[in-house]
PDB file of C-alpha atoms in Angstrom:
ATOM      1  CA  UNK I   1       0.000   0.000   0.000  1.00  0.00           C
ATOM      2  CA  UNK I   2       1.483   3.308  -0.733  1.00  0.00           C
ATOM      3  CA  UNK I   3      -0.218   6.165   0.451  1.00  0.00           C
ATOM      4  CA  UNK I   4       0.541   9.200   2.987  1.00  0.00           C
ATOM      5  CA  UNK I   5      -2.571   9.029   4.512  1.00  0.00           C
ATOM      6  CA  UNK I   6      -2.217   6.645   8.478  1.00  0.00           C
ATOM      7  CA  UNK I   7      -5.997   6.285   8.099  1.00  0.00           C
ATOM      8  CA  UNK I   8      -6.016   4.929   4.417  1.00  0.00           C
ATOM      9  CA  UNK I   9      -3.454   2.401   5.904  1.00  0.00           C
ATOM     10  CA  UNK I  10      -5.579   1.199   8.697  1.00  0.00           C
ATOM     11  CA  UNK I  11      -8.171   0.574   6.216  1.00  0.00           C
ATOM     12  CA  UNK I  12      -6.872  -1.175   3.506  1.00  0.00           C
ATOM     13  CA  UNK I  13      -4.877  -3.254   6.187  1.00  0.00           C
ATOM     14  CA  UNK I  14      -8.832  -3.917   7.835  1.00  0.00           C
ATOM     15  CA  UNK I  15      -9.851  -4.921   4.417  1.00  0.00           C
ATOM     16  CA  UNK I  16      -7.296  -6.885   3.063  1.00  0.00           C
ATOM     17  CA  UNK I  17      -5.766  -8.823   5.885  1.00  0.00           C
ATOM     18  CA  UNK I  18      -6.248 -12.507   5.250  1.00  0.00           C
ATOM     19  CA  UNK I  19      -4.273 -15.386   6.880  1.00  0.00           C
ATOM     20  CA  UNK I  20      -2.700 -16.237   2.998  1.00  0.00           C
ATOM     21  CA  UNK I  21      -1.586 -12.582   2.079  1.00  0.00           C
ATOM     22  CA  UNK I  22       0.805 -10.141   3.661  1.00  0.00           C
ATOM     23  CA  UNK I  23       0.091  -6.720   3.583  1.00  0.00           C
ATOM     24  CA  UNK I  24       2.615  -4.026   4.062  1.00  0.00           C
ATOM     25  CA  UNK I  25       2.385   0.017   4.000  1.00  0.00           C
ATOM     26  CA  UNK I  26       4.558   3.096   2.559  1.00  0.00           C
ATOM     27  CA  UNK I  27       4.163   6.558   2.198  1.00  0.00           C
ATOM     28  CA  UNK I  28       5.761   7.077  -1.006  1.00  0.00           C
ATOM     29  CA  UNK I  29       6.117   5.824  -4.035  1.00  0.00           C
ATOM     30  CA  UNK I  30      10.341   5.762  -3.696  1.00  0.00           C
ATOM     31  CA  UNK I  31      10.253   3.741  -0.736  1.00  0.00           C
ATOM     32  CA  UNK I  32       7.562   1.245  -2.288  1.00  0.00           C
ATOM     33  CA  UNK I  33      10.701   0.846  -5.301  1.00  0.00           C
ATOM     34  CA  UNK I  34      12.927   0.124  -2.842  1.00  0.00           C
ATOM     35  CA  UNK I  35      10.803  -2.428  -1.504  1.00  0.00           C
ATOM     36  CA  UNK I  36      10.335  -3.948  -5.149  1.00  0.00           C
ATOM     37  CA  UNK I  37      13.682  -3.954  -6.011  1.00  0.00           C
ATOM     38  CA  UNK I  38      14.190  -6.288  -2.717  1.00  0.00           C
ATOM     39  CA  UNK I  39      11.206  -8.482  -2.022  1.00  0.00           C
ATOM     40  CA  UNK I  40       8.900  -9.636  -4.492  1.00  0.00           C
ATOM     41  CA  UNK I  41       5.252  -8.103  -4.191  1.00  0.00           C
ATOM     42  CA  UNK I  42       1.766  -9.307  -6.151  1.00  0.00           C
ATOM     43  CA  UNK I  43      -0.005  -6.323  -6.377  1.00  0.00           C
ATOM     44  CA  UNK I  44       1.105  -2.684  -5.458  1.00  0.00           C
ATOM     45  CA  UNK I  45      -1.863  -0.425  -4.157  1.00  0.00           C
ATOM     46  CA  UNK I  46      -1.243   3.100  -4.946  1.00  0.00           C
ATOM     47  CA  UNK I  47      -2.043   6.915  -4.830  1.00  0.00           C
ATOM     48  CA  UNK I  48       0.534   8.465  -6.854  1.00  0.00           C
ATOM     49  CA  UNK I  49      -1.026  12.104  -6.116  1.00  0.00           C
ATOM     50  CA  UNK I  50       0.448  11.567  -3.088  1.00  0.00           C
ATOM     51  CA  UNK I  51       3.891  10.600  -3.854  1.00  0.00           C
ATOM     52  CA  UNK I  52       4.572  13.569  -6.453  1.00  0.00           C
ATOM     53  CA  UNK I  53       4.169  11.419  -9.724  1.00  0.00           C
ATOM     54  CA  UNK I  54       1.261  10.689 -12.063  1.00  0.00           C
ATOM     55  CA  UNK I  55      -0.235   7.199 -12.309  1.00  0.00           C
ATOM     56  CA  UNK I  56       0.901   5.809 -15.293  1.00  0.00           C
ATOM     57  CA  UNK I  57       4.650   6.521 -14.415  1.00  0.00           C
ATOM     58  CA  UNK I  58       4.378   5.116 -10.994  1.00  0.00           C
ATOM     59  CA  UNK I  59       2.993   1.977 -13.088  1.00  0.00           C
ATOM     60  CA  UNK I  60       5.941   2.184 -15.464  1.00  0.00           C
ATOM     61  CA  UNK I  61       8.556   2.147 -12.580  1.00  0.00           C
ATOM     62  CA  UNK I  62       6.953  -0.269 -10.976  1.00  0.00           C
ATOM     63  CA  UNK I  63       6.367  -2.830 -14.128  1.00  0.00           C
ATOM     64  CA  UNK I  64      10.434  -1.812 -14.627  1.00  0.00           C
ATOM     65  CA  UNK I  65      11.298  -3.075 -11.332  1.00  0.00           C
ATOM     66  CA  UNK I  66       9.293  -6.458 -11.543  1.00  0.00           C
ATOM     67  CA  UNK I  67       7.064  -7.021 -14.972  1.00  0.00           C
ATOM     68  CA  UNK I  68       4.597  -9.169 -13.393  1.00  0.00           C
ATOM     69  CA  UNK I  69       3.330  -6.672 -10.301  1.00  0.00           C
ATOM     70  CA  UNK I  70       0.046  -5.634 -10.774  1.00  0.00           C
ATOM     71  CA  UNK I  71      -1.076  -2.233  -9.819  1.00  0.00           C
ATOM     72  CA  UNK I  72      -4.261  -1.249  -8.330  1.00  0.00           C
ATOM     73  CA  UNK I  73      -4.657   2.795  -8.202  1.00  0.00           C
ATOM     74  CA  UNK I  74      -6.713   5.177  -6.245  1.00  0.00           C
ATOM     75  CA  UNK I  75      -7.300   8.971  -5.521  1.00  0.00           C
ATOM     76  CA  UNK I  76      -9.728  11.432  -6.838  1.00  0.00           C
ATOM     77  CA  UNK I  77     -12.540  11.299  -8.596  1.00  0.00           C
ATOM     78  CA  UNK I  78     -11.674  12.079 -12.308  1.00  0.00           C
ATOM     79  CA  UNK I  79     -12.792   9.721 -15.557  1.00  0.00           C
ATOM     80  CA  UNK I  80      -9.777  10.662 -17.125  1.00  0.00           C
ATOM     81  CA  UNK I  81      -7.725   9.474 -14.496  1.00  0.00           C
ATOM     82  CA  UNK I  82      -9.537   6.346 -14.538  1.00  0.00           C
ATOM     83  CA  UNK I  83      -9.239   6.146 -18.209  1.00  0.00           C
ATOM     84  CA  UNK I  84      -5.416   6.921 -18.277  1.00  0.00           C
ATOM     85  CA  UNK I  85      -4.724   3.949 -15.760  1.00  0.00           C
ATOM     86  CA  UNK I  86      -6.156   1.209 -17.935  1.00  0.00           C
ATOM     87  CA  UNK I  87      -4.213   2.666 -20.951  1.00  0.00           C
ATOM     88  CA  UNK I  88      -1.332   2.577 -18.532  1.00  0.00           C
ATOM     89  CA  UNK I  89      -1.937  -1.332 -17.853  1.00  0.00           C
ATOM     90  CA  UNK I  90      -2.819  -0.480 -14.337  1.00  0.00           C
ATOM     91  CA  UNK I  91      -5.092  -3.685 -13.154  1.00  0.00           C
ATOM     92  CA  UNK I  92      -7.840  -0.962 -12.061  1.00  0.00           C
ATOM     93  CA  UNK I  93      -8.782   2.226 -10.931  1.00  0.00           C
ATOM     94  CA  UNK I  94     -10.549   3.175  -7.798  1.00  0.00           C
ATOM     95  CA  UNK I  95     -11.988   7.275  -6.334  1.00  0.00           C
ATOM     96  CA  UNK I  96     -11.909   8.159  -2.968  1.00  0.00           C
ATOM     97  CA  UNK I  97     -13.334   7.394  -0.467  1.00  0.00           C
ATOM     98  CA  UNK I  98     -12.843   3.939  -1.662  1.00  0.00           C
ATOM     99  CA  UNK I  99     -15.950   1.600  -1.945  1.00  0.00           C
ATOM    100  CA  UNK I 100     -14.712  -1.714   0.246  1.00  0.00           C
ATOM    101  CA  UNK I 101     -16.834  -4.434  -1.849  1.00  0.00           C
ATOM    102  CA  UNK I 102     -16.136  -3.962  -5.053  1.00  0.00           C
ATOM    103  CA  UNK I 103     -12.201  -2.750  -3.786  1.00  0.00           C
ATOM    104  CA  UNK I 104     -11.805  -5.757  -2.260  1.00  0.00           C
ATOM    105  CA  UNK I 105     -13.419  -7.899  -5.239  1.00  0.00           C
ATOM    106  CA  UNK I 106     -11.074  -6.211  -7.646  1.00  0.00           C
ATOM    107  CA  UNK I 107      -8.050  -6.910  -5.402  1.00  0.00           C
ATOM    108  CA  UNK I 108      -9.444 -10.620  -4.850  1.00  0.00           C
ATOM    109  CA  UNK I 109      -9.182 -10.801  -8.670  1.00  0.00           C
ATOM    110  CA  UNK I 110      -6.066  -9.295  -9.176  1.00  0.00           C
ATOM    111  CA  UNK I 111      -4.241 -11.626  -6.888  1.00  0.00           C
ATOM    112  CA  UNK I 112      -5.337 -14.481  -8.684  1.00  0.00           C
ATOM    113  CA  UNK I 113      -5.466 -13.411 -12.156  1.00  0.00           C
ATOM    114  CA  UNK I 114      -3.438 -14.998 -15.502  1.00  0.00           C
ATOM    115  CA  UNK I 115      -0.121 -13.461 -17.109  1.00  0.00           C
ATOM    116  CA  UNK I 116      -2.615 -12.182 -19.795  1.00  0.00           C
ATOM    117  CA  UNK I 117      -4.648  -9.492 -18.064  1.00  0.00           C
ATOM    118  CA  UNK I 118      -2.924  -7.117 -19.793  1.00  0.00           C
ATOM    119  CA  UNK I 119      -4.392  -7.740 -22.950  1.00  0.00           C
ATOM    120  CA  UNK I 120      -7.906  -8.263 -21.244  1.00  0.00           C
ATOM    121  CA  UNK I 121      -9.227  -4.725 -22.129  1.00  0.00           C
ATOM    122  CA  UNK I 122      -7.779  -2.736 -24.995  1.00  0.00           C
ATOM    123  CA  UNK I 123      -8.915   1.507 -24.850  1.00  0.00           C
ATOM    124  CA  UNK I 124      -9.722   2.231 -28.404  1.00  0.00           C
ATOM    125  CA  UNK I 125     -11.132   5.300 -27.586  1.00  0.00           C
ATOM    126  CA  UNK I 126     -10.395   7.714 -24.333  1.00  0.00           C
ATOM    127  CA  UNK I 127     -12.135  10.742 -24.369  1.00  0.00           C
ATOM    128  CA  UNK I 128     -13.997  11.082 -21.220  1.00  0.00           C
ATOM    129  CA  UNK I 129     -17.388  11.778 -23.441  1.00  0.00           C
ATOM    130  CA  UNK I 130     -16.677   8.541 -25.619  1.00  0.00           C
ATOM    131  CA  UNK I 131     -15.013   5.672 -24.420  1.00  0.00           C
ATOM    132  CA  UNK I 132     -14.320   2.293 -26.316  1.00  0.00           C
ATOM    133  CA  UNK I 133     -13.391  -1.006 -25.119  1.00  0.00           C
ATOM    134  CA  UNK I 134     -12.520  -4.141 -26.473  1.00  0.00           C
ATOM    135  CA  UNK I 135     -13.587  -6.229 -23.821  1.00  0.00           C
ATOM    136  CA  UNK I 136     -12.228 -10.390 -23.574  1.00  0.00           C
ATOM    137  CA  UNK I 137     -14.572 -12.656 -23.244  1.00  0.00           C
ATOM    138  CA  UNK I 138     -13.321 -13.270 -19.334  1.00  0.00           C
ATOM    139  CA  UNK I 139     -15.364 -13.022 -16.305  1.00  0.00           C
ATOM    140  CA  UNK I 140     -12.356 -10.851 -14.606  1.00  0.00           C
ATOM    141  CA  UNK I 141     -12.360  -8.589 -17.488  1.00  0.00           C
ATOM    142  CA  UNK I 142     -15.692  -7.974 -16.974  1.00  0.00           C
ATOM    143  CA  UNK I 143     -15.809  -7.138 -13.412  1.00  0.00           C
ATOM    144  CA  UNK I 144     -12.621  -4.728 -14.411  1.00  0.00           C
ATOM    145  CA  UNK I 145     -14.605  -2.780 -17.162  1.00  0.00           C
ATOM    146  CA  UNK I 146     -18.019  -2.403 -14.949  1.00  0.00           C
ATOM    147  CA  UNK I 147     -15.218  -1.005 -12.181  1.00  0.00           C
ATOM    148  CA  UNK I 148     -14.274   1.628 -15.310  1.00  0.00           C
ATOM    149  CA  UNK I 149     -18.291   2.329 -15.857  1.00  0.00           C
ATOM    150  CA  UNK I 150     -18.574   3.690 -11.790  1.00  0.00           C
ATOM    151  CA  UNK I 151     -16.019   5.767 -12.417  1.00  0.00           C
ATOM    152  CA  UNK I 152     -17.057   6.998 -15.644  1.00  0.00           C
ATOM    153  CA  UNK I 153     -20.741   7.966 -13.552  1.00  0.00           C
ATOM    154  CA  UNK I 154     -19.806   8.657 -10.329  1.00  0.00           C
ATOM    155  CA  UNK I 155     -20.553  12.155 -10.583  1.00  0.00           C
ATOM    156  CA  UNK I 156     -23.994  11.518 -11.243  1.00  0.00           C
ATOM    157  CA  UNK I 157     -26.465  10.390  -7.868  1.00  0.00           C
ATOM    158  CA  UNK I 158     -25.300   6.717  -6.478  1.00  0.00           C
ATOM    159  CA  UNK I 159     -28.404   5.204  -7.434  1.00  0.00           C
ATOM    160  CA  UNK I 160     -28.545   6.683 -10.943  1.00  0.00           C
ATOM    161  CA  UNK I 161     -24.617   5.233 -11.392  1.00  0.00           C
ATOM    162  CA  UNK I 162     -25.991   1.865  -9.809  1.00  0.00           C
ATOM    163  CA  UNK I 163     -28.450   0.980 -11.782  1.00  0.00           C
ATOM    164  CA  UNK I 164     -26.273   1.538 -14.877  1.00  0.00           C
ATOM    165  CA  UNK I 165     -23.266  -0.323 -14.116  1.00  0.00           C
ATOM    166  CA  UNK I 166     -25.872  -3.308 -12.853  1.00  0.00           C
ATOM    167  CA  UNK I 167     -27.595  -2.966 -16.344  1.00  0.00           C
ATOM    168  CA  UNK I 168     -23.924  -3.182 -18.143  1.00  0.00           C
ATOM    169  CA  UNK I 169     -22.764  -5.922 -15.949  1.00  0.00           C
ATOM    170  CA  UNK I 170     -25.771  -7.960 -16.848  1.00  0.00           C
ATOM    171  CA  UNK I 171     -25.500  -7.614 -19.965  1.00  0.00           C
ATOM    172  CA  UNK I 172     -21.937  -7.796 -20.303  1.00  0.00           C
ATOM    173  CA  UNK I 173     -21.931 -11.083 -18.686  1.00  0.00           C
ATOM    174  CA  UNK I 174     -25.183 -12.800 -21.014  1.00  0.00           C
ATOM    175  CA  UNK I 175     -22.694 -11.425 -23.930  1.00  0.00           C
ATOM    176  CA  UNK I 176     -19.401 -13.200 -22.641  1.00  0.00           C
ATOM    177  CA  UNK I 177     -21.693 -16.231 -21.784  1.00  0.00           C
ATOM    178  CA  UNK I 178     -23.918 -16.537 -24.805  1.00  0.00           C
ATOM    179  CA  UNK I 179     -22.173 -14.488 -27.954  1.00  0.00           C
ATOM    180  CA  UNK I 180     -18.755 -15.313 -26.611  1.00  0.00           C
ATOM    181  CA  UNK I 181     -19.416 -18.866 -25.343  1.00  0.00           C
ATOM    182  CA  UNK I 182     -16.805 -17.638 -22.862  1.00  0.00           C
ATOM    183  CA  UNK I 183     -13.880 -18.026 -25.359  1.00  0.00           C
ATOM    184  CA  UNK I 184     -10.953 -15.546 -23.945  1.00  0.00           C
ATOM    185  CA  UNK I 185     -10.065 -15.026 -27.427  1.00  0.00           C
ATOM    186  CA  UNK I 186     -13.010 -13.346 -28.296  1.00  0.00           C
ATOM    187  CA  UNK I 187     -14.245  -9.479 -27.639  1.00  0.00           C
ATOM    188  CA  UNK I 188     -16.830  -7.542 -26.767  1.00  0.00           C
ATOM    189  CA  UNK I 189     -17.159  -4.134 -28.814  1.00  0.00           C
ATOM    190  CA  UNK I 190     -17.675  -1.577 -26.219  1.00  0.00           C
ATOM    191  CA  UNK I 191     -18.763   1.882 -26.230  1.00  0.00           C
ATOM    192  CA  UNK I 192     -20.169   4.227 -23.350  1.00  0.00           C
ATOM    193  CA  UNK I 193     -21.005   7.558 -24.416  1.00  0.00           C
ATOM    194  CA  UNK I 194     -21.989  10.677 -22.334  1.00  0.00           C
ATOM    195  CA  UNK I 195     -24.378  13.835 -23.229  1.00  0.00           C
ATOM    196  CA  UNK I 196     -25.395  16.788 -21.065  1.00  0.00           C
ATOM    197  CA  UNK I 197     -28.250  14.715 -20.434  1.00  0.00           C
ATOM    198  CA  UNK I 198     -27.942  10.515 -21.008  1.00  0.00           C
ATOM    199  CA  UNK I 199     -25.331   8.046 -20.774  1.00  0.00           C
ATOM    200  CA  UNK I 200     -25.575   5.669 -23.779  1.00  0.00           C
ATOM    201  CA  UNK I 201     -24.231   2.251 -23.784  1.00  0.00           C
ATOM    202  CA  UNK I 202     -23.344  -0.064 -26.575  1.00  0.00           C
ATOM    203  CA  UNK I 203     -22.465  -3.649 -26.856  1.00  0.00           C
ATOM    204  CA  UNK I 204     -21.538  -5.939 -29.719  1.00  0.00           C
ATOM    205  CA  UNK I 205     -20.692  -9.820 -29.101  1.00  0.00           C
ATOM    206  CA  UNK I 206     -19.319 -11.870 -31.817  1.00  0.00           C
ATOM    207  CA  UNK I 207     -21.840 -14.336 -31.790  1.00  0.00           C
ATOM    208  CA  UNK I 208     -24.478 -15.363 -33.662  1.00  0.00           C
ATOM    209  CA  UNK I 209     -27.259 -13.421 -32.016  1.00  0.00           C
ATOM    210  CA  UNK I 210     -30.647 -14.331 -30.858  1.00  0.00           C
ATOM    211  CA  UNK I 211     -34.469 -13.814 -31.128  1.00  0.00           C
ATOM    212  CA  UNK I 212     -35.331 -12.039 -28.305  1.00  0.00           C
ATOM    213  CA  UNK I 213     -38.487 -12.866 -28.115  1.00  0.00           C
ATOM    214  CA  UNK I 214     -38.042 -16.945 -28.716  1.00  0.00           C
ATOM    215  CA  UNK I 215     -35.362 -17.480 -25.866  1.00  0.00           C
ATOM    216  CA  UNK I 216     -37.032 -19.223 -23.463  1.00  0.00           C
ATOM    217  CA  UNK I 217     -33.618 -19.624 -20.909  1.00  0.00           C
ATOM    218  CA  UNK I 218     -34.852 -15.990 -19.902  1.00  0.00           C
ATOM    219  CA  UNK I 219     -36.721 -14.449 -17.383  1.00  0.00           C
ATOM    220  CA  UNK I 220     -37.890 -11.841 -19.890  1.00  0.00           C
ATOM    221  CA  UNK I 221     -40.094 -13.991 -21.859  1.00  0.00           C
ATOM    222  CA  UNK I 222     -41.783 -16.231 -18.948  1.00  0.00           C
ATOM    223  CA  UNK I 223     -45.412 -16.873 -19.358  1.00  0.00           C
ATOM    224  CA  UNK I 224     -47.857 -14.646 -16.764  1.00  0.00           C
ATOM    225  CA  UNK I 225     -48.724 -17.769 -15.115  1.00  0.00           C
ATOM    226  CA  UNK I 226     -45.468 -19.582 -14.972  1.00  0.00           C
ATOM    227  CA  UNK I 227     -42.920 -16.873 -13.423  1.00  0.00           C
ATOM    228  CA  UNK I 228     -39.977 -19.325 -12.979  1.00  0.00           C
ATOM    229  CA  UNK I 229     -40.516 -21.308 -15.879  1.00  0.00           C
ATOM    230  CA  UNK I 230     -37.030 -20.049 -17.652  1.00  0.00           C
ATOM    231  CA  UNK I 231     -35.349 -21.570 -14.053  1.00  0.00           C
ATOM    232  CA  UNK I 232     -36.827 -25.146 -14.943  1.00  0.00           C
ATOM    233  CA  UNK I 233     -35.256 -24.824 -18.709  1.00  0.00           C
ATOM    234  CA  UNK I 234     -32.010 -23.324 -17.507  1.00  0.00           C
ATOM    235  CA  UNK I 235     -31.743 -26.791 -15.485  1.00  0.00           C
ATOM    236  CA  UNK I 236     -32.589 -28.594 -17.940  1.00  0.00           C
ATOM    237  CA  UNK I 237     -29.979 -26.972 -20.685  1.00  0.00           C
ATOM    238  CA  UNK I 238     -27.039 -27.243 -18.023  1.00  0.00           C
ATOM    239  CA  UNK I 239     -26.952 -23.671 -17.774  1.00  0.00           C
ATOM    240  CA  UNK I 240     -25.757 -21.869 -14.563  1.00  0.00           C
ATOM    241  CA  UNK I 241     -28.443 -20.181 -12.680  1.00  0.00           C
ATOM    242  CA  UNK I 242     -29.838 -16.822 -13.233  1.00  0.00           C
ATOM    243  CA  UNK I 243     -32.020 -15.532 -16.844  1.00  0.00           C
ATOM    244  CA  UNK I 244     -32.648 -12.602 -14.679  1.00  0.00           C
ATOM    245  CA  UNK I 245     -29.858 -10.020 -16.825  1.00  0.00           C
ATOM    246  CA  UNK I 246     -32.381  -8.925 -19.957  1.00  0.00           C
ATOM    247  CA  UNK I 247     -35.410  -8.063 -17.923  1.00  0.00           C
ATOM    248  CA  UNK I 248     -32.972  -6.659 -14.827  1.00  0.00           C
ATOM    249  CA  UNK I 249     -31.603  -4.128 -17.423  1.00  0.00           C
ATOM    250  CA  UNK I 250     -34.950  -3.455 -19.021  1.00  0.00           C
ATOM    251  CA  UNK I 251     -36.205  -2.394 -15.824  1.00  0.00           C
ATOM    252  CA  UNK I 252     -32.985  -0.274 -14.701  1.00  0.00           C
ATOM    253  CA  UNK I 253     -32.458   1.604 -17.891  1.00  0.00           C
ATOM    254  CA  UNK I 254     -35.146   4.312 -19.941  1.00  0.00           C
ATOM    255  CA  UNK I 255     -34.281   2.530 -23.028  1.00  0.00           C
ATOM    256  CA  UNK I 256     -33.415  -0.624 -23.981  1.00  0.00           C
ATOM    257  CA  UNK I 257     -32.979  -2.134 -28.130  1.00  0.00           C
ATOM    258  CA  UNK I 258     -31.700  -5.019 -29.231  1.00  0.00           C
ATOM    259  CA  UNK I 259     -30.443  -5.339 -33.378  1.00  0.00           C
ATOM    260  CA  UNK I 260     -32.170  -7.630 -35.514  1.00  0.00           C
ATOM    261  CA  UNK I 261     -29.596 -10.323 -35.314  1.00  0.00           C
ATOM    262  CA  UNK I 262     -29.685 -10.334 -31.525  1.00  0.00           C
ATOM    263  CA  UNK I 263     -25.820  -9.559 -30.609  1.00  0.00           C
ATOM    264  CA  UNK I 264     -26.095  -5.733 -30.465  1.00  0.00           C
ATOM    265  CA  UNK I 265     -27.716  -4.219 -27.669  1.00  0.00           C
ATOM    266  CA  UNK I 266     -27.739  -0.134 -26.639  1.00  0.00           C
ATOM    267  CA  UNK I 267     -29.174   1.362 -23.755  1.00  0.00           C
ATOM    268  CA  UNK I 268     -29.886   5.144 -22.485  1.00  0.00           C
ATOM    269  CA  UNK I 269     -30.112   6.443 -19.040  1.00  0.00           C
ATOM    270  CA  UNK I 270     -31.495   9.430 -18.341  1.00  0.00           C
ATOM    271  CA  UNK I 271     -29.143  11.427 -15.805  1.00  0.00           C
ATOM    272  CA  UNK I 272     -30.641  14.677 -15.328  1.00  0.00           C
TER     273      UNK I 272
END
């Protein structure tokens, strides 16, 4: 953990302490390379605005001192920064005051995660107002681009930013699972885009697509009189629980289309 702050310390050292994993604090950033050049470390938690460097060059002296740290950083709440981290090949970004579930989730990941993260989400665009992803078709990839989304919308009221990283997550997830039949080597087309008034989501899998009105695996197209009739199929296809994603994100979103071919999906939240 580097950070200035005793209190930021305490807290990360609350959250993170398990009986497998040894946690260990700085102040700086030159006395956490000191420490890397010494004793191998998985994952570096940082914020470089208070060490007196930018993120992506703390992540650059860090991957120079040992390749295969990952780095996790924090500080204020700014898109760009958030932006800038992932094009850095920081594992994720995080705002202050930090959020302890999904922080902890991300870190959980992190620890455990392949030699090929890196590649897991490619920025095709950054601009705060139009961001693209290419997305793999990873469930830790996932989780890392919905972390992106919060920050992208945390300016906007908590349960306006909730219910659209839930929607994206949902539907990030049924396109990894179904389009991408959960093939690492495949990617989904991202792009979030931000007006004055809406944030507009797009998603394109690879796959095939789908009616939406003939799959009967989802919640969305249940008969009135059997509710949990898409559970029974699920079962019966060997599919993991759940169905719920489609009609969650229809219900948490203003607008919600599908393409004709069923692997292209938009939505539009209304944020003011």
């Amino acid at each position: 953990m580097v950070d200035g702050d005793p209190a930021v310390h305490a807290l990360l050292a609350d959250l993170l302490k398990q009986e497998d994993r040894t946690v260990q604090g700085v102040s700086g950033g030159q006395e956490a390379l000191e420490l890397l050049r010494t004793t191998p470390y998985d994952l570096v938690v940082a914020d470089p605005g208070r060490n007196g460097s930018d993120g992506s060059k703390l992540v650059r002296r860090v991957r120079a001192v040992q390749p295969d740290t990952k780095v996790i950083l924090t500080g204020a709440q700014d898109p760009g920064k958030a932006i800038a981290a992932l094009r850095a090949q920081a594992y994720s970004y995080f705002h202050k005051p930090l959020t302890p579930a999904p922080f902890a989730e991300i870190v959980r990941q992190a620890l455990l995660a392949s030699s090929s993260w890196k590649k897991d989400i490619q920025v095709r665009s950054a601009r705060p107002e139009w961001v693209t992803l290419e997305v793999s078709c990873k469930m830790e990839a996932a989780e890392r681009a919905t972390q992106l989304l919060r920050e992208l919308t945390a300016d906007v009221s908590t349960g306006l930013s909730d219910d659209v990283t839930v929607a994206f997550h949902e539907l990030l997830m049924n396109a990894i699972e179904h389009g991408c039949k959960s093939d690492p080597k495949k990617r989904v087309h991202v792009s979030v885009l931000r007006t004055s008034e809406s944030l507009i989501v797009h998603l394109r899998d690879p796959g095939k697509g789908f009616s939406l009105e003939r799959i009967e695996h989802a919640a969305v197209n249940n008969p009135d009189n059997d509710p949990t009739r898409h559970v029974e199929i699920r079962a019966e296809q060997g599919q993991r629980p759940g169905g719920f994603g489609i009609l969650m994100a229809s219900k948490l979103v203003d607008e919600l289309l599908y393409n004709e071919r069923g692997n292209e999906v938009f939505f539009q939240k209304n944020i003011r």
